[in-house]
Amino acid sequence: MTLLTPETRQAVRRAAELLRASRQAVALTGAGLSTPSGVPDFRSEGSGLWTRFLPMEVASLSTFRYDPEKFFAWLHPLASHMLNAEPNPAHYALARLEQAGLIKTIITQNIDCLHQRAGSKNILEIHGTLNTLTCVGCYRQVESTGLIGPYLERGEIPRCPHCGSILKPDVILFEEQLPVRVWMKAQEASQSCDYMLVIGTSLEVLPSAGLPMRALENGARLVMVNRTPTYVDVRADLVFTHDIAEIVPLIAEEALNG
Ligand SMILES: [Zn+2]
């Protein structure tokens, strides 16, 4: 653990105080939360996943439709990273805060299921999940368990157990709309919260990037934990650019025991 300056310690205490004083706190999480778990950010450049593929091209609905082999070849390293990843201390800290009633909802852009595995319950996955797949033929939704293994081991493209058509992972691709019901709930949670903890997202992907503005319009307190600056930093109560896996547990510890 790095040594925190007295100013940072003070800021951690303040973030925890505001959280304790809140009634409806929401966490908004992005790829930066899972990078300490070894999950690359599949939408950003420099993740290594884009050296062979152009993101907008391959992670798109049209590629999936016309060239599913290419799509699944692209997804392969990402899915294998995610399935081998473990939640990090920040995931666990958020689960503890939810258990204690201090965080009501987690809105996540991540598709890696690490919030669930850390024990969080009320999660809105606005970019979908790798946990389920939907058949492009009969539209049945099936669990990934049992299908992802053979795909990762032998490259077998998952097929529907009912009709044999290709299964599409329930992740939101470029050109795809966000899942309507989940997205509505995320907007409602943002509009009605009085504290938003934004973790590991640079807020560059619309429309989810607009959620902190909804919270601010409701007069919510805003606490940012992200490595790089974001457009709402100027309006945030506190901005942390530290290691997420370090600072989020400190805020949680202070809020739970302080
Ligand atoms: Zn089917």
CSV table of C-alpha atoms and ligand atoms in Angstrom, one decimal:
chain,number,residue,atom,x,y,z
A,1,MET,CA,0.0,0.0,0.0
A,2,THR,CA,1.3,3.4,-0.9
A,3,LEU,CA,1.5,6.0,1.8
A,4,LEU,CA,-1.4,8.4,1.7
A,5,THR,CA,-0.9,12.1,2.2
A,6,PRO,CA,-2.8,13.7,5.1
A,7,GLU,CA,-4.9,15.5,2.5
A,8,THR,CA,-5.9,12.2,0.9
A,9,ARG,CA,-6.7,10.7,4.3
A,10,GLN,CA,-8.9,13.7,5.0
A,11,ALA,CA,-10.6,13.3,1.6
A,12,VAL,CA,-11.2,9.6,2.3
A,13,ARG,CA,-12.9,10.5,5.7
A,14,ARG,CA,-15.0,13.1,3.9
A,15,ALA,CA,-16.1,10.6,1.2
A,16,ALA,CA,-17.1,8.2,3.9
A,17,GLU,CA,-18.9,10.9,6.0
A,18,LEU,CA,-20.9,11.9,3.0
A,19,LEU,CA,-21.7,8.3,2.2
A,20,ARG,CA,-22.9,7.7,5.8
A,21,ALA,CA,-25.1,10.8,5.6
A,22,SER,CA,-26.7,9.6,2.4
A,23,ARG,CA,-30.0,7.8,2.1
A,24,GLN,CA,-29.8,6.6,-1.5
A,25,ALA,CA,-26.3,5.9,-2.6
A,26,VAL,CA,-25.4,4.5,-6.0
A,27,ALA,CA,-22.1,3.2,-7.4
A,28,LEU,CA,-21.4,3.6,-11.1
A,29,THR,CA,-18.6,1.3,-12.1
A,30,GLY,CA,-16.5,0.8,-15.3
A,31,ALA,CA,-13.6,-1.1,-16.7
A,32,GLY,CA,-11.1,0.5,-14.4
A,33,LEU,CA,-12.6,-1.3,-11.4
A,34,SER,CA,-11.7,-4.7,-13.0
A,35,THR,CA,-8.3,-3.9,-14.4
A,36,PRO,CA,-6.7,-4.6,-11.0
A,37,SER,CA,-8.4,-8.0,-11.4
A,38,GLY,CA,-6.5,-8.5,-14.7
A,39,VAL,CA,-9.5,-7.9,-17.0
A,40,PRO,CA,-8.6,-5.7,-19.9
A,41,ASP,CA,-10.9,-2.9,-21.0
A,42,PHE,CA,-12.6,-4.2,-24.1
A,43,ARG,CA,-13.7,-0.9,-25.3
A,44,SER,CA,-10.5,1.0,-25.0
A,45,GLU,CA,-7.4,1.0,-27.1
A,46,GLY,CA,-4.1,-0.1,-25.6
A,47,SER,CA,-5.8,-3.1,-23.9
A,48,GLY,CA,-3.9,-5.4,-26.3
A,49,LEU,CA,-7.2,-6.7,-27.6
A,50,TRP,CA,-7.2,-4.2,-30.4
A,51,THR,CA,-3.8,-5.0,-31.9
A,52,ARG,CA,-5.4,-7.5,-34.2
A,53,PHE,CA,-8.8,-6.1,-34.5
A,54,LEU,CA,-10.5,-2.7,-34.9
A,55,PRO,CA,-12.9,-2.4,-32.0
A,56,MET,CA,-15.8,-0.7,-33.8
A,57,GLU,CA,-15.6,-3.2,-36.5
A,58,VAL,CA,-15.3,-6.5,-34.7
A,59,ALA,CA,-17.2,-5.8,-31.5
A,60,SER,CA,-20.3,-4.8,-33.5
A,61,LEU,CA,-23.6,-6.3,-34.2
A,62,SER,CA,-23.0,-6.5,-38.0
A,63,THR,CA,-19.7,-8.5,-37.5
A,64,PHE,CA,-21.6,-10.8,-35.2
A,65,ARG,CA,-24.3,-11.3,-37.8
A,66,TYR,CA,-22.2,-11.7,-40.9
A,67,ASP,CA,-19.0,-13.2,-39.5
A,68,PRO,CA,-19.6,-14.8,-36.1
A,69,GLU,CA,-16.3,-16.7,-36.4
A,70,LYS,CA,-14.4,-13.5,-36.4
A,71,PHE,CA,-16.5,-12.2,-33.5
A,72,PHE,CA,-15.8,-15.2,-31.4
A,73,ALA,CA,-12.1,-15.1,-32.3
A,74,TRP,CA,-12.0,-11.6,-31.0
A,75,LEU,CA,-14.0,-12.4,-27.8
A,76,HIS,CA,-11.9,-15.4,-27.0
A,77,PRO,CA,-9.0,-13.7,-25.1
A,78,LEU,CA,-11.4,-11.4,-23.4
A,79,ALA,CA,-13.7,-14.1,-22.2
A,80,SER,CA,-10.8,-16.2,-21.0
A,81,HIS,CA,-9.3,-13.2,-19.0
A,82,MET,CA,-12.7,-12.6,-17.4
A,83,LEU,CA,-13.4,-16.2,-16.4
A,84,ASN,CA,-10.0,-16.5,-14.9
A,85,ALA,CA,-10.2,-13.2,-13.0
A,86,GLU,CA,-11.1,-12.8,-9.4
A,87,PRO,CA,-12.9,-9.9,-7.7
A,88,ASN,CA,-10.4,-7.4,-6.2
A,89,PRO,CA,-10.6,-5.6,-2.8
A,90,ALA,CA,-12.7,-2.8,-4.4
A,91,HIS,CA,-15.4,-5.2,-5.6
A,92,TYR,CA,-15.5,-6.8,-2.1
A,93,ALA,CA,-15.7,-3.3,-0.5
A,94,LEU,CA,-18.7,-2.4,-2.6
A,95,ALA,CA,-20.4,-5.7,-1.6
A,96,ARG,CA,-19.8,-4.9,2.1
A,97,LEU,CA,-21.3,-1.4,1.7
A,98,GLU,CA,-24.4,-2.9,0.0
A,99,GLN,CA,-24.7,-5.5,2.8
A,100,ALA,CA,-24.6,-2.7,5.4
A,101,GLY,CA,-27.3,-0.8,3.5
A,102,LEU,CA,-24.9,2.1,2.6
A,103,ILE,CA,-25.0,1.4,-1.1
A,104,LYS,CA,-28.4,0.6,-2.7
A,105,THR,CA,-27.6,0.0,-6.3
A,106,ILE,CA,-24.6,-0.7,-8.4
A,107,ILE,CA,-24.8,0.4,-12.0
A,108,THR,CA,-22.0,-1.3,-14.0
A,109,GLN,CA,-20.6,-1.0,-17.5
A,110,ASN,CA,-18.7,-4.2,-16.8
A,111,ILE,CA,-19.7,-7.6,-18.3
A,112,ASP,CA,-17.4,-9.7,-16.2
A,113,CYS,CA,-19.7,-10.7,-13.4
A,114,LEU,CA,-17.1,-9.8,-10.8
A,115,HIS,CA,-19.6,-7.8,-8.7
A,116,GLN,CA,-21.8,-10.9,-8.4
A,117,ARG,CA,-18.9,-13.0,-7.5
A,118,ALA,CA,-17.9,-10.5,-4.8
A,119,GLY,CA,-21.3,-10.8,-3.3
A,120,SER,CA,-23.1,-7.7,-4.6
A,121,LYS,CA,-26.9,-8.2,-5.2
A,122,ASN,CA,-28.6,-5.2,-6.7
A,123,ILE,CA,-26.6,-4.8,-9.9
A,124,LEU,CA,-27.7,-3.1,-13.1
A,125,GLU,CA,-25.5,-4.4,-16.0
A,126,ILE,CA,-26.1,-1.7,-18.5
A,127,HIS,CA,-23.6,-3.2,-21.0
A,128,GLY,CA,-24.9,-6.7,-20.5
A,129,THR,CA,-23.2,-9.8,-19.3
A,130,LEU,CA,-21.1,-12.7,-20.3
A,131,ASN,CA,-23.1,-14.9,-18.0
A,132,THR,CA,-25.9,-15.6,-20.4
A,133,LEU,CA,-26.3,-16.0,-24.2
A,134,THR,CA,-29.3,-15.5,-26.4
A,135,CYS,CA,-30.1,-17.7,-29.5
A,136,VAL,CA,-30.2,-15.8,-32.7
A,137,GLY,CA,-32.7,-18.4,-34.0
A,138,CYS,CA,-35.3,-19.0,-31.3
A,139,TYR,CA,-34.4,-16.1,-28.9
A,140,ARG,CA,-34.2,-18.4,-25.9
A,141,GLN,CA,-31.7,-17.2,-23.3
A,142,VAL,CA,-29.3,-19.8,-21.8
A,143,GLU,CA,-26.7,-19.7,-19.1
A,144,SER,CA,-23.1,-19.6,-20.3
A,145,THR,CA,-22.1,-22.4,-17.9
A,146,GLY,CA,-21.3,-25.5,-19.8
A,147,LEU,CA,-21.0,-23.7,-23.1
A,148,ILE,CA,-18.2,-21.2,-22.5
A,149,GLY,CA,-15.8,-24.0,-21.4
A,150,PRO,CA,-15.7,-25.9,-24.7
A,151,TYR,CA,-15.5,-22.6,-26.5
A,152,LEU,CA,-12.5,-21.5,-24.5
A,153,GLU,CA,-10.8,-24.9,-24.7
A,154,ARG,CA,-11.5,-25.9,-28.3
A,155,GLY,CA,-12.8,-22.7,-29.9
A,156,GLU,CA,-16.2,-24.3,-30.4
A,157,ILE,CA,-18.8,-21.6,-31.1
A,158,PRO,CA,-21.6,-21.9,-28.6
A,159,ARG,CA,-24.8,-23.2,-30.2
A,160,CYS,CA,-28.4,-23.3,-29.0
A,161,PRO,CA,-29.3,-26.6,-27.2
A,162,HIS,CA,-32.8,-26.2,-28.5
A,163,CYS,CA,-32.4,-25.3,-32.2
A,164,GLY,CA,-28.7,-25.4,-33.0
A,165,SER,CA,-28.4,-21.8,-34.1
A,166,ILE,CA,-25.5,-19.6,-32.9
A,167,LEU,CA,-25.8,-18.1,-29.5
A,168,LYS,CA,-24.9,-14.5,-29.0
A,169,PRO,CA,-23.4,-13.5,-25.7
A,170,ASP,CA,-25.6,-11.0,-23.9
A,171,VAL,CA,-23.1,-8.2,-24.1
A,172,ILE,CA,-24.0,-4.9,-25.7
A,173,LEU,CA,-22.0,-4.4,-28.9
A,174,PHE,CA,-21.3,-1.3,-30.9
A,175,GLU,CA,-24.4,-0.5,-32.9
A,176,GLU,CA,-26.6,-2.1,-30.3
A,177,GLN,CA,-29.0,-0.3,-28.0
A,178,LEU,CA,-28.6,-0.6,-24.2
A,179,PRO,CA,-31.0,-3.2,-22.7
A,180,VAL,CA,-34.2,-1.1,-22.2
A,181,ARG,CA,-35.4,-2.2,-18.8
A,182,VAL,CA,-32.0,-2.2,-17.2
A,183,TRP,CA,-31.2,1.2,-18.7
A,184,MET,CA,-34.5,2.7,-17.4
A,185,LYS,CA,-33.7,1.4,-13.9
A,186,ALA,CA,-30.2,2.9,-14.1
A,187,GLN,CA,-31.6,6.3,-15.1
A,188,GLU,CA,-34.1,6.1,-12.3
A,189,ALA,CA,-31.5,5.2,-9.7
A,190,SER,CA,-29.2,8.0,-10.9
A,191,GLN,CA,-32.0,10.6,-10.9
A,192,SER,CA,-33.1,9.6,-7.4
A,193,CYS,CA,-29.8,9.1,-5.7
A,194,ASP,CA,-28.3,11.5,-3.2
A,195,TYR,CA,-24.7,10.2,-3.5
A,196,MET,CA,-23.0,8.7,-6.5
A,197,LEU,CA,-19.6,6.9,-6.2
A,198,VAL,CA,-18.1,6.7,-9.7
A,199,ILE,CA,-15.4,4.1,-10.0
A,200,GLY,CA,-13.1,3.3,-12.9
A,201,THR,CA,-14.8,4.9,-15.8
A,202,SER,CA,-13.6,7.9,-17.8
A,203,LEU,CA,-17.2,8.6,-18.8
A,204,GLU,CA,-16.5,8.6,-22.4
A,205,VAL,CA,-19.1,6.2,-23.6
A,206,LEU,CA,-22.6,7.6,-24.1
A,207,PRO,CA,-25.3,7.4,-22.9
A,208,SER,CA,-24.0,6.0,-19.6
A,209,ALA,CA,-21.6,8.9,-19.3
A,210,GLY,CA,-24.6,11.1,-18.7
A,211,LEU,CA,-25.7,9.3,-15.5
A,212,PRO,CA,-23.6,11.4,-13.1
A,213,MET,CA,-25.2,14.5,-14.5
A,214,ARG,CA,-28.6,13.0,-13.6
A,215,ALA,CA,-27.4,12.5,-10.1
A,216,LEU,CA,-26.1,16.1,-9.9
A,217,GLU,CA,-29.4,17.5,-11.2
A,218,ASN,CA,-31.0,15.8,-8.2
A,219,GLY,CA,-28.5,17.5,-5.9
A,220,ALA,CA,-26.5,14.3,-5.2
A,221,ARG,CA,-23.0,14.3,-3.8
A,222,LEU,CA,-20.5,13.0,-6.3
A,223,VAL,CA,-17.3,11.1,-5.5
A,224,MET,CA,-15.0,10.2,-8.3
A,225,VAL,CA,-12.4,7.4,-8.2
A,226,ASN,CA,-10.6,7.2,-11.5
A,227,ARG,CA,-7.1,7.1,-12.8
A,228,THR,CA,-7.7,9.7,-15.5
A,229,PRO,CA,-9.7,13.0,-15.4
A,230,THR,CA,-13.4,13.1,-16.4
A,231,TYR,CA,-15.7,15.8,-17.6
A,232,VAL,CA,-17.6,15.9,-14.3
A,233,ASP,CA,-14.6,16.2,-12.0
A,234,VAL,CA,-15.1,20.0,-11.7
A,235,ARG,CA,-18.5,19.4,-10.2
A,236,ALA,CA,-17.5,16.5,-7.9
A,237,ASP,CA,-17.3,16.8,-4.2
A,238,LEU,CA,-14.1,14.7,-4.2
A,239,VAL,CA,-11.9,13.3,-6.9
A,240,PHE,CA,-9.4,10.5,-6.3
A,241,THR,CA,-6.9,9.4,-8.9
A,242,HIS,CA,-5.3,6.7,-6.8
A,243,ASP,CA,-5.3,3.0,-7.1
A,244,ILE,CA,-8.9,1.9,-7.1
A,245,ALA,CA,-8.2,-1.4,-5.3
A,246,GLU,CA,-6.7,0.7,-2.5
A,247,ILE,CA,-8.9,3.8,-2.2
A,248,VAL,CA,-12.3,2.2,-2.4
A,249,PRO,CA,-11.7,-0.3,0.4
A,250,LEU,CA,-10.4,2.7,2.5
A,251,ILE,CA,-13.5,4.7,1.9
A,252,ALA,CA,-15.6,1.6,2.8
A,253,GLU,CA,-13.7,0.8,5.9
A,254,GLU,CA,-14.1,4.4,7.1
A,255,ALA,CA,-17.8,4.4,6.3
A,256,LEU,CA,-18.4,1.1,8.0
A,257,ASN,CA,-16.3,1.6,11.1
A,258,GLY,CA,-15.4,5.3,11.3
B,1,ZN,ZN,-32.4,-21.6,-30.4
